[in-house]
Amino acid sequence: MGPDADQQAKMLAHIGFGSLDELTDAAVPGAIRTLDRLDLPEAVSEAAVHDQLRALAARNTVLRPMIGLGYYGTHTPPVILRNVLENPSWYTAYTPYQPEISQGRLEALLNFQTMVCDLAGLDVAGASLLDEGTAAAEAMTLARRAGRAKSNVFVVDATCLPQTIAVVRTRAEALGIDVVVADTTGGLPEGEFFGVLLQYPGADGQVRDLTALITDAHGRGALVAVAADLLALTLLTSPGAMGADIAVGTSQRFGVPMGFGGPHAGYLAVREKLARSLPGRLVGVSVDADGDQAYRLALQTREQHIRREKATSNICTAQVLLAVMAGMYAVYHGPEGLTAIARRTHRYAAILAAGLKAGGAEVVHGAFFDTVHVRVPGRAAAVRESARGEGVNIFQADDDHVSISCDETTTRADLAAVWQAFGITGQDVAALDAATADALPAALARTEDFLTHPVFHAHRSETDMLRYLRRLADKDYALDRGMIPLGSCTMKLNATAEMEPVTWPEFANIHPFAPADQAAGYLELIHGLEDALVAVTGYDKVSIQPNAGSQGELAGLLAVRAYHRANGDTGRDVCLIPSSAHGTNAASAVMAGMRVVVVGTGENGDVDLDDLKAKIDAHRDSLAVLMVTYPSTHGVFEEHIGDVCALVHEAGGQVYVDGANLNALVGLAQPGKFGADVSHLNLHKTFCIPHGGGGPGVGPVAVREHLAAYLPNHPLQPTAGPATGVGPISAAPWGSAAILPISWTYIRLMGPDGLKRATQVAVLGANYIARRLAPHYPVLYTGPGGLVAHECIVDLRGITKATGVTVDDVAKRLVDYGFHAPTMSFPVPGTLMIEPTESENLGEIDRFCDAMIAIKAEIDRVGSGELPADDNPLVNAPHTAAMVVGGDWAHAYSREEGAFPGGMKPAGKYWPPVRRIDGAYGDRNLICSCPSVEAYGQ
Ligand SMILES: *Cc1c(COP(=O)(O)O)cnc(C)c1O
């Protein structure tokens, strides 16, 4: 991948170096350099790594998944498996901040939002959250800020999923929220509370009418969130119809493999009045420059909810790819298909219960959807073991109860196996079926319509579905079309050999709460990856549980908090953050119960040491931690990072290094060795997990020894973390386990030398671009030797002032040249941050530089008055096919200049499907579900 030896030599010559090592020596401050070779296995070939993976996969045992608790067997329709999950057009896309080139995935997300709203019976749903547990935690904080109750008590029903309760507790503890877990069978507890979380159906399978509880809560000034199963909702009255304010859950069972815990798309839906408080991303409808309908992210240029110290949530990377899959599952099956799947699932559960009762077992609840709760006094463990002997995993709730969950994949053989585990034989499924009524309460039978929109009716054959998926993918620009030079986001190659194992059944079909001995291969892979990340970062211990960088940040800060408390330093709650930090840093600090104090940036872009000293002095006794990104968000290796760490340590604080820029460090320097105490990494940046259009991700947290006791753990998998840990940060014990083979494979394929060389080539690419663009655009910051790290910021502020041409115009014009824009206006407004990564070869890098230089020439023509300021190829960009072939052409430049700039060959052109989108219009007229057919016509 990337530039070959000849190309590297050319690039090095251009910036005046003789070798990669020479460049590295000049660019990376000596004080942080590690000269040791990474302690990792030697590189192996793709064929050899697949043999290793096959051997690991073979050590996993896939039993029938009847554990339930939010994770179910599902049939991923092959047309979706191959054309979404295994298709780089979908998985290599970036978050749709540039909506003109993201219309396909925005439409797919709108389908997801519509599906969730319809099933939940609420008005607005977001475009995905990380999982059900974190969605419930987000619902808790949403209820607190939106509700009118003054209390700090949050009531959680005892039948909520155990991992959800634990995730909610982790979050609540840091925020000073009191979680009261209560049995609500006889009503809500006495006293005041600001919110209530209910589960529907309950973890024990029971389906009950929640209306009275919700009405009572409302009467007492509290908001109510219902964690609801989307499949059950096809048959049951919705949370919205029962009065709930918020619904949360997971869409896993809509065609997304369990994958030992994830990734899956969590969901959160609310009533209209809460729409503007939603955490996470929201897709909405707007119009483009021609007034044609177009989609874009609503209510945000970037994330509205990540408002630094005023943040209400830290979620950034979410679960777009998985939300697309779940939405497509609904598109493909339609309301009738989903209902049929739900009915079949329910009938299996009803027949299972009938057979158990006929055999003398005690079924606890009369009303259930898919889960049968059975009382087996003193024998629960024995029954669970005997079920395993029959090849079925069931859930042992306590010493006296087990529960068994049916799903879309349940077969008659599974029922027989479960009966056998109870010592029941000879049941006749057909006879039981005929004799057994449904176990759904008649009063809760769903009468509300859902999925009435034509999109859920129009693609119901494989032919149609295939073409729909292709049509949407064709609208989007992803890495399969060309370079995505996004600073801070590290859009690098997601090699096919890395991706393949994700959908192997031995990795895809394991329940996250399956006993560890059934996941021996998985656990070896997970621990191998954690060890490799220890070797790379120089820390002592890594947890891969957090399922995004933001979650790794929170986990790391909670570890710092717990460490201070264990030392009796309960007053240490100040988090120092440089003004240039990513928004998630401050947001995570707020969520960890800390006070954010901003540290200024010096002239040269580095952390202002004088200001840092002043802030440390002002908060010496309350200093908890400094959060700093390295290399900085300005794309520079700051020379004094060691001094910065020492100053903070000397004042009793901890140092958090945001590891999102690790692509500039791997093999060259180790944060765990140059002074930091804790970092998160983004495996979806540095370690090749694809961005999926805005998720999935993995955000491991890495710590030095003294913080290791406070890493995340999990109530259902004691081996997933230390007993002294801060609780789970994600719903699943090992987070998004199914995508860990990607990073594991990358590390094996690269080996210690390859990883280091990748970093060196990434730094080379950024410096080559900086040097090529410098005569045309000012490069904002540089470090030692006038060099940048792995990315560079070009400053358009002067150009904008002189010509009126904005970063937006340049970003959209790049689309006409066949590129995705660089990162816009982060961390400095009015600039573009460019990161080529090691995987782009010189041809593509030069094509990009040529485009940027040609755009500068266009800007100059605007500046000189040759092109009018309000009618030029920049302000009119991007140019659609319809625009350039349509009727009169009254512009001051030609159609060819508009559509095929720089002598571009028409045949290979990427055509954006819409013109520049008006975001403000959509925010004024908020529409966040599929627009009506009439709206399409307008
Ligand atoms: C991407 C990024 C984050 C957030 O990571 P997510 O995985 O999107 O949550 C934090 N800090 C920096 C510097 C980043 O680039």
mmCIF file with all atom_site columns, C-alpha atoms in Angstrom, residues 555-629:
data_model
loop_
_atom_site.group_PDB
_atom_site.id
_atom_site.type_symbol
_atom_site.label_atom_id
_atom_site.label_alt_id
_atom_site.label_comp_id
_atom_site.label_asym_id
_atom_site.label_entity_id
_atom_site.label_seq_id
_atom_site.pdbx_PDB_ins_code
_atom_site.Cartn_x
_atom_site.Cartn_y
_atom_site.Cartn_z
_atom_site.occupancy
_atom_site.B_iso_or_equiv
_atom_site.pdbx_formal_charge
_atom_site.auth_seq_id
_atom_site.auth_comp_id
_atom_site.auth_asym_id
_atom_site.auth_atom_id
_atom_site.pdbx_PDB_model_num
ATOM 1  C CA . ALA A 1 555 ? -13.304 5.351  30.867 1.00 0.00 ? 555 ALA A CA 1
ATOM 2  C CA . GLY A 1 556 ? -9.862  6.918  31.220 1.00 0.00 ? 556 GLY A CA 1
ATOM 3  C CA . LEU A 1 557 ? -11.159 9.925  33.143 1.00 0.00 ? 557 LEU A CA 1
ATOM 4  C CA . LEU A 1 558 ? -13.248 7.703  35.408 1.00 0.00 ? 558 LEU A CA 1
ATOM 5  C CA . ALA A 1 559 ? -10.083 5.733  36.145 1.00 0.00 ? 559 ALA A CA 1
ATOM 6  C CA . VAL A 1 560 ? -8.295  8.967  37.051 1.00 0.00 ? 560 VAL A CA 1
ATOM 7  C CA . ARG A 1 561 ? -11.225 9.976  39.239 1.00 0.00 ? 561 ARG A CA 1
ATOM 8  C CA . ALA A 1 562 ? -11.267 6.620  41.018 1.00 0.00 ? 562 ALA A CA 1
ATOM 9  C CA . TYR A 1 563 ? -7.501  6.771  41.521 1.00 0.00 ? 563 TYR A CA 1
ATOM 10 C CA . HIS A 1 564 ? -7.676  10.186 43.194 1.00 0.00 ? 564 HIS A CA 1
ATOM 11 C CA . ARG A 1 565 ? -10.547 9.044  45.384 1.00 0.00 ? 565 ARG A CA 1
ATOM 12 C CA . ALA A 1 566 ? -8.667  5.925  46.416 1.00 0.00 ? 566 ALA A CA 1
ATOM 13 C CA . ASN A 1 567 ? -5.853  8.241  47.519 1.00 0.00 ? 567 ASN A CA 1
ATOM 14 C CA . GLY A 1 568 ? -8.281  10.320 49.524 1.00 0.00 ? 568 GLY A CA 1
ATOM 15 C CA . ASP A 1 569 ? -8.063  13.166 46.988 1.00 0.00 ? 569 ASP A CA 1
ATOM 16 C CA . THR A 1 570 ? -11.809 13.609 46.678 1.00 0.00 ? 570 THR A CA 1
ATOM 17 C CA . GLY A 1 571 ? -11.483 17.306 45.850 1.00 0.00 ? 571 GLY A CA 1
ATOM 18 C CA . ARG A 1 572 ? -9.496  16.794 42.651 1.00 0.00 ? 572 ARG A CA 1
ATOM 19 C CA . ASP A 1 573 ? -12.033 17.533 39.961 1.00 0.00 ? 573 ASP A CA 1
ATOM 20 C CA . VAL A 1 574 ? -10.430 20.052 37.599 1.00 0.00 ? 574 VAL A CA 1
ATOM 21 C CA . CYS A 1 575 ? -9.662  18.902 34.078 1.00 0.00 ? 575 CYS A CA 1
ATOM 22 C CA . LEU A 1 576 ? -7.316  21.187 32.141 1.00 0.00 ? 576 LEU A CA 1
ATOM 23 C CA . ILE A 1 577 ? -7.928  21.118 28.407 1.00 0.00 ? 577 ILE A CA 1
ATOM 24 C CA . PRO A 1 578 ? -6.128  23.142 25.709 1.00 0.00 ? 578 PRO A CA 1
ATOM 25 C CA . SER A 1 579 ? -8.442  25.304 23.645 1.00 0.00 ? 579 SER A CA 1
ATOM 26 C CA . SER A 1 580 ? -7.481  23.347 20.535 1.00 0.00 ? 580 SER A CA 1
ATOM 27 C CA . ALA A 1 581 ? -8.816  20.045 21.915 1.00 0.00 ? 581 ALA A CA 1
ATOM 28 C CA . HIS A 1 582 ? -11.384 17.886 20.192 1.00 0.00 ? 582 HIS A CA 1
ATOM 29 C CA . GLY A 1 583 ? -14.890 18.595 21.525 1.00 0.00 ? 583 GLY A CA 1
ATOM 30 C CA . THR A 1 584 ? -15.225 15.132 23.000 1.00 0.00 ? 584 THR A CA 1
ATOM 31 C CA . ASN A 1 585 ? -12.425 15.838 25.499 1.00 0.00 ? 585 ASN A CA 1
ATOM 32 C CA . ALA A 1 586 ? -14.327 18.508 27.380 1.00 0.00 ? 586 ALA A CA 1
ATOM 33 C CA . ALA A 1 587 ? -17.595 16.634 26.979 1.00 0.00 ? 587 ALA A CA 1
ATOM 34 C CA . SER A 1 588 ? -16.076 13.494 28.495 1.00 0.00 ? 588 SER A CA 1
ATOM 35 C CA . ALA A 1 589 ? -14.675 15.539 31.374 1.00 0.00 ? 589 ALA A CA 1
ATOM 36 C CA . VAL A 1 590 ? -18.145 16.898 32.099 1.00 0.00 ? 590 VAL A CA 1
ATOM 37 C CA . MET A 1 591 ? -19.554 13.385 32.028 1.00 0.00 ? 591 MET A CA 1
ATOM 38 C CA . ALA A 1 592 ? -16.845 12.246 34.420 1.00 0.00 ? 592 ALA A CA 1
ATOM 39 C CA . GLY A 1 593 ? -18.079 14.879 36.870 1.00 0.00 ? 593 GLY A CA 1
ATOM 40 C CA . MET A 1 594 ? -15.117 17.190 36.317 1.00 0.00 ? 594 MET A CA 1
ATOM 41 C CA . ARG A 1 595 ? -14.848 20.948 35.920 1.00 0.00 ? 595 ARG A CA 1
ATOM 42 C CA . VAL A 1 596 ? -13.235 22.008 32.656 1.00 0.00 ? 596 VAL A CA 1
ATOM 43 C CA . VAL A 1 597 ? -10.590 24.719 32.724 1.00 0.00 ? 597 VAL A CA 1
ATOM 44 C CA . VAL A 1 598 ? -9.335  25.787 29.313 1.00 0.00 ? 598 VAL A CA 1
ATOM 45 C CA . VAL A 1 599 ? -5.625  26.334 28.668 1.00 0.00 ? 599 VAL A CA 1
ATOM 46 C CA . GLY A 1 600 ? -4.670  28.759 25.929 1.00 0.00 ? 600 GLY A CA 1
ATOM 47 C CA . THR A 1 601 ? -2.670  28.153 22.790 1.00 0.00 ? 601 THR A CA 1
ATOM 48 C CA . GLY A 1 602 ? 0.529   30.009 22.038 1.00 0.00 ? 602 GLY A CA 1
ATOM 49 C CA . GLU A 1 603 ? 1.387   31.846 18.811 1.00 0.00 ? 603 GLU A CA 1
ATOM 50 C CA . ASN A 1 604 ? 3.030   28.739 17.427 1.00 0.00 ? 604 ASN A CA 1
ATOM 51 C CA . GLY A 1 605 ? 0.016   26.536 18.150 1.00 0.00 ? 605 GLY A CA 1
ATOM 52 C CA . ASP A 1 606 ? 1.592   24.746 21.105 1.00 0.00 ? 606 ASP A CA 1
ATOM 53 C CA . VAL A 1 607 ? 0.046   24.597 24.535 1.00 0.00 ? 607 VAL A CA 1
ATOM 54 C CA . ASP A 1 608 ? 0.809   27.970 26.151 1.00 0.00 ? 608 ASP A CA 1
ATOM 55 C CA . LEU A 1 609 ? 3.226   26.951 28.912 1.00 0.00 ? 609 LEU A CA 1
ATOM 56 C CA . ASP A 1 610 ? 2.805   30.182 30.877 1.00 0.00 ? 610 ASP A CA 1
ATOM 57 C CA . ASP A 1 611 ? -0.950  29.851 30.844 1.00 0.00 ? 611 ASP A CA 1
ATOM 58 C CA . LEU A 1 612 ? -0.632  26.191 31.799 1.00 0.00 ? 612 LEU A CA 1
ATOM 59 C CA . LYS A 1 613 ? 1.536   27.122 34.778 1.00 0.00 ? 613 LYS A CA 1
ATOM 60 C CA . ALA A 1 614 ? -0.923  29.811 35.808 1.00 0.00 ? 614 ALA A CA 1
ATOM 61 C CA . LYS A 1 615 ? -3.874  27.427 35.567 1.00 0.00 ? 615 LYS A CA 1
ATOM 62 C CA . ILE A 1 616 ? -2.012  24.742 37.499 1.00 0.00 ? 616 ILE A CA 1
ATOM 63 C CA . ASP A 1 617 ? -1.199  27.273 40.214 1.00 0.00 ? 617 ASP A CA 1
ATOM 64 C CA . ALA A 1 618 ? -4.781  28.468 40.372 1.00 0.00 ? 618 ALA A CA 1
ATOM 65 C CA . HIS A 1 619 ? -6.100  24.916 40.740 1.00 0.00 ? 619 HIS A CA 1
ATOM 66 C CA . ARG A 1 620 ? -3.161  23.172 42.381 1.00 0.00 ? 620 ARG A CA 1
ATOM 67 C CA . ASP A 1 621 ? -5.226  21.405 45.048 1.00 0.00 ? 621 ASP A CA 1
ATOM 68 C CA . SER A 1 622 ? -8.151  20.562 42.836 1.00 0.00 ? 622 SER A CA 1
ATOM 69 C CA . LEU A 1 623 ? -6.208  19.505 39.742 1.00 0.00 ? 623 LEU A CA 1
ATOM 70 C CA . ALA A 1 624 ? -7.347  16.061 38.590 1.00 0.00 ? 624 ALA A CA 1
ATOM 71 C CA . VAL A 1 625 ? -5.959  15.736 35.097 1.00 0.00 ? 625 VAL A CA 1
ATOM 72 C CA . LEU A 1 626 ? -4.668  17.460 31.987 1.00 0.00 ? 626 LEU A CA 1
ATOM 73 C CA . MET A 1 627 ? -6.082  16.195 28.689 1.00 0.00 ? 627 MET A CA 1
ATOM 74 C CA . VAL A 1 628 ? -3.804  16.886 25.788 1.00 0.00 ? 628 VAL A CA 1
ATOM 75 C CA . THR A 1 629 ? -3.641  15.487 22.275 1.00 0.00 ? 629 THR A CA 1
#
